[in-house]
Structures are given as C-alpha cells and as structure tokens.
C-alpha cells in the first residue's frame, strides 16, 4: 500500500538518545509549524491527519507529561506530514 511505500522511501537520520529527551517538544513544534504554514485549524489538521482533535489538544498543551501520543499516532503524523509537505 501507499503508506508502506512511503515509509520505505524515507531515509531518516539516525536518532540519538539525547533526542528522545526532547521528543515531545520537537513533535509539538513540528505540528504547530505545519499548522501555521498551511494555515490550518486544529480541527482541520485533526481530520486530515486522522488523529482525534481532543488527543491533539491535550498533547499540544503539554500540561500533563503523562499524556502523550502513542507511537502509532506519531507514525501516522509523520506519514501525513511527509505526504503533504
């Protein structure tokens, strides 16, 4: 399928242990920058990425460090933003 093809064609840089420490902050920044660049509301981004709006809202506010996005959701976001640069 298209998702599998896209994943195998992406050549990510190797992640470092230090990057794991700031992973959530970096993902939040990527999402905000993407939404701003494409002039998207949270609702529109949510619908197009396939991530529930409330889940994104809680994640982006980052008030509770125990609340995050599952690795499958992070992967879904990466695929969405890669397919729609």
PDB file of C-alpha atoms in Angstrom:
ATOM      1  CA  UNK A   1       0.000   0.000   0.000  1.00  0.00           C
ATOM      2  CA  UNK A   2       0.964   3.677  -0.299  1.00  0.00           C
ATOM      3  CA  UNK A   3       1.871   4.006   3.366  1.00  0.00           C
ATOM      4  CA  UNK A   4       4.340   1.131   3.177  1.00  0.00           C
ATOM      5  CA  UNK A   5       5.891   2.514   0.014  1.00  0.00           C
ATOM      6  CA  UNK A   6       6.328   5.939   1.599  1.00  0.00           C
ATOM      7  CA  UNK A   7       7.919   4.541   4.742  1.00  0.00           C
ATOM      8  CA  UNK A   8      10.491   2.544   2.805  1.00  0.00           C
ATOM      9  CA  UNK A   9      11.452   5.572   0.712  1.00  0.00           C
ATOM     10  CA  UNK A  10      12.048   7.839   3.697  1.00  0.00           C
ATOM     11  CA  UNK A  11      15.665   7.765   4.788  1.00  0.00           C
ATOM     12  CA  UNK A  12      15.558   9.268   8.287  1.00  0.00           C
ATOM     13  CA  UNK A  13      18.663  10.418  10.081  1.00  0.00           C
ATOM     14  CA  UNK A  14      19.702   8.226  12.946  1.00  0.00           C
ATOM     15  CA  UNK A  15      18.070   9.316  16.196  1.00  0.00           C
ATOM     16  CA  UNK A  16      20.237   9.892  19.241  1.00  0.00           C
ATOM     17  CA  UNK A  17      19.391   9.138  22.867  1.00  0.00           C
ATOM     18  CA  UNK A  18      19.540  12.881  23.585  1.00  0.00           C
ATOM     19  CA  UNK A  19      16.805  13.488  21.013  1.00  0.00           C
ATOM     20  CA  UNK A  20      14.493  11.151  22.907  1.00  0.00           C
ATOM     21  CA  UNK A  21      14.656  13.518  25.864  1.00  0.00           C
ATOM     22  CA  UNK A  22      13.133  16.372  23.825  1.00  0.00           C
ATOM     23  CA  UNK A  23      10.984  14.234  21.521  1.00  0.00           C
ATOM     24  CA  UNK A  24       7.610  15.549  22.679  1.00  0.00           C
ATOM     25  CA  UNK A  25       8.735  19.180  22.487  1.00  0.00           C
ATOM     26  CA  UNK A  26      10.069  18.653  18.968  1.00  0.00           C
ATOM     27  CA  UNK A  27       6.903  16.899  17.786  1.00  0.00           C
ATOM     28  CA  UNK A  28       4.741  19.668  19.241  1.00  0.00           C
ATOM     29  CA  UNK A  29       6.882  22.235  17.423  1.00  0.00           C
ATOM     30  CA  UNK A  30       6.578  20.303  14.131  1.00  0.00           C
ATOM     31  CA  UNK A  31       2.794  20.142  14.443  1.00  0.00           C
ATOM     32  CA  UNK A  32       2.447  23.839  15.283  1.00  0.00           C
ATOM     33  CA  UNK A  33       4.771  24.891  12.451  1.00  0.00           C
ATOM     34  CA  UNK A  34       2.917  22.651   9.989  1.00  0.00           C
ATOM     35  CA  UNK A  35      -0.462  24.059  11.014  1.00  0.00           C
ATOM     36  CA  UNK A  36       0.833  27.630  10.750  1.00  0.00           C
ATOM     37  CA  UNK A  37       2.490  27.044   7.371  1.00  0.00           C
ATOM     38  CA  UNK A  38      -0.705  25.541   5.944  1.00  0.00           C
ATOM     39  CA  UNK A  39      -2.996  27.942   7.836  1.00  0.00           C
ATOM     40  CA  UNK A  40      -4.844  25.020   9.378  1.00  0.00           C
ATOM     41  CA  UNK A  41      -7.064  24.973  12.414  1.00  0.00           C
ATOM     42  CA  UNK A  42      -6.610  22.179  14.920  1.00  0.00           C
ATOM     43  CA  UNK A  43      -9.889  20.717  13.691  1.00  0.00           C
ATOM     44  CA  UNK A  44      -8.760  20.629  10.052  1.00  0.00           C
ATOM     45  CA  UNK A  45      -5.341  19.209  10.960  1.00  0.00           C
ATOM     46  CA  UNK A  46      -7.011  16.588  13.110  1.00  0.00           C
ATOM     47  CA  UNK A  47      -9.369  15.484  10.359  1.00  0.00           C
ATOM     48  CA  UNK A  48      -6.681  15.346   7.701  1.00  0.00           C
ATOM     49  CA  UNK A  49      -4.091  13.581   9.859  1.00  0.00           C
ATOM     50  CA  UNK A  50      -6.534  11.103  11.362  1.00  0.00           C
ATOM     51  CA  UNK A  51      -5.640  11.954  14.969  1.00  0.00           C
ATOM     52  CA  UNK A  52      -8.551  12.769  17.284  1.00  0.00           C
ATOM     53  CA  UNK A  53      -8.827  16.506  17.989  1.00  0.00           C
ATOM     54  CA  UNK A  54      -9.054  16.135  21.780  1.00  0.00           C
ATOM     55  CA  UNK A  55      -5.980  13.919  21.792  1.00  0.00           C
ATOM     56  CA  UNK A  56      -4.046  16.560  19.817  1.00  0.00           C
ATOM     57  CA  UNK A  57      -5.289  19.374  22.032  1.00  0.00           C
ATOM     58  CA  UNK A  58      -4.141  17.627  25.203  1.00  0.00           C
ATOM     59  CA  UNK A  59      -0.806  16.760  23.576  1.00  0.00           C
ATOM     60  CA  UNK A  60      -0.143  20.241  22.206  1.00  0.00           C
ATOM     61  CA  UNK A  61      -0.944  21.904  25.518  1.00  0.00           C
ATOM     62  CA  UNK A  62       1.527  19.545  27.158  1.00  0.00           C
ATOM     63  CA  UNK A  63       0.285  20.293  30.648  1.00  0.00           C
ATOM     64  CA  UNK A  64       0.389  16.657  31.726  1.00  0.00           C
ATOM     65  CA  UNK A  65       3.616  14.907  30.763  1.00  0.00           C
ATOM     66  CA  UNK A  66       1.911  11.552  31.343  1.00  0.00           C
ATOM     67  CA  UNK A  67      -0.473  12.321  28.474  1.00  0.00           C
ATOM     68  CA  UNK A  68       1.185  11.875  25.128  1.00  0.00           C
ATOM     69  CA  UNK A  69       0.697  10.346  21.725  1.00  0.00           C
ATOM     70  CA  UNK A  70       1.082   6.634  21.147  1.00  0.00           C
ATOM     71  CA  UNK A  71       3.927   5.649  18.831  1.00  0.00           C
ATOM     72  CA  UNK A  72       1.349   4.615  16.221  1.00  0.00           C
ATOM     73  CA  UNK A  73      -0.124   8.121  16.296  1.00  0.00           C
ATOM     74  CA  UNK A  74       3.332   9.670  15.946  1.00  0.00           C
ATOM     75  CA  UNK A  75       3.952   7.424  12.950  1.00  0.00           C
ATOM     76  CA  UNK A  76       0.593   8.439  11.460  1.00  0.00           C
ATOM     77  CA  UNK A  77       1.513  12.124  11.872  1.00  0.00           C
ATOM     78  CA  UNK A  78       4.870  11.550  10.222  1.00  0.00           C
ATOM     79  CA  UNK A  79       3.259   9.840   7.259  1.00  0.00           C
ATOM     80  CA  UNK A  80       0.629  12.556   6.901  1.00  0.00           C
ATOM     81  CA  UNK A  81       3.101  15.435   7.060  1.00  0.00           C
ATOM     82  CA  UNK A  82       5.524  13.645   4.702  1.00  0.00           C
ATOM     83  CA  UNK A  83       2.821  13.011   2.119  1.00  0.00           C
ATOM     84  CA  UNK A  84       1.560  16.613   2.383  1.00  0.00           C
ATOM     85  CA  UNK A  85       4.702  18.774   2.717  1.00  0.00           C
TER      86      UNK A  85
END
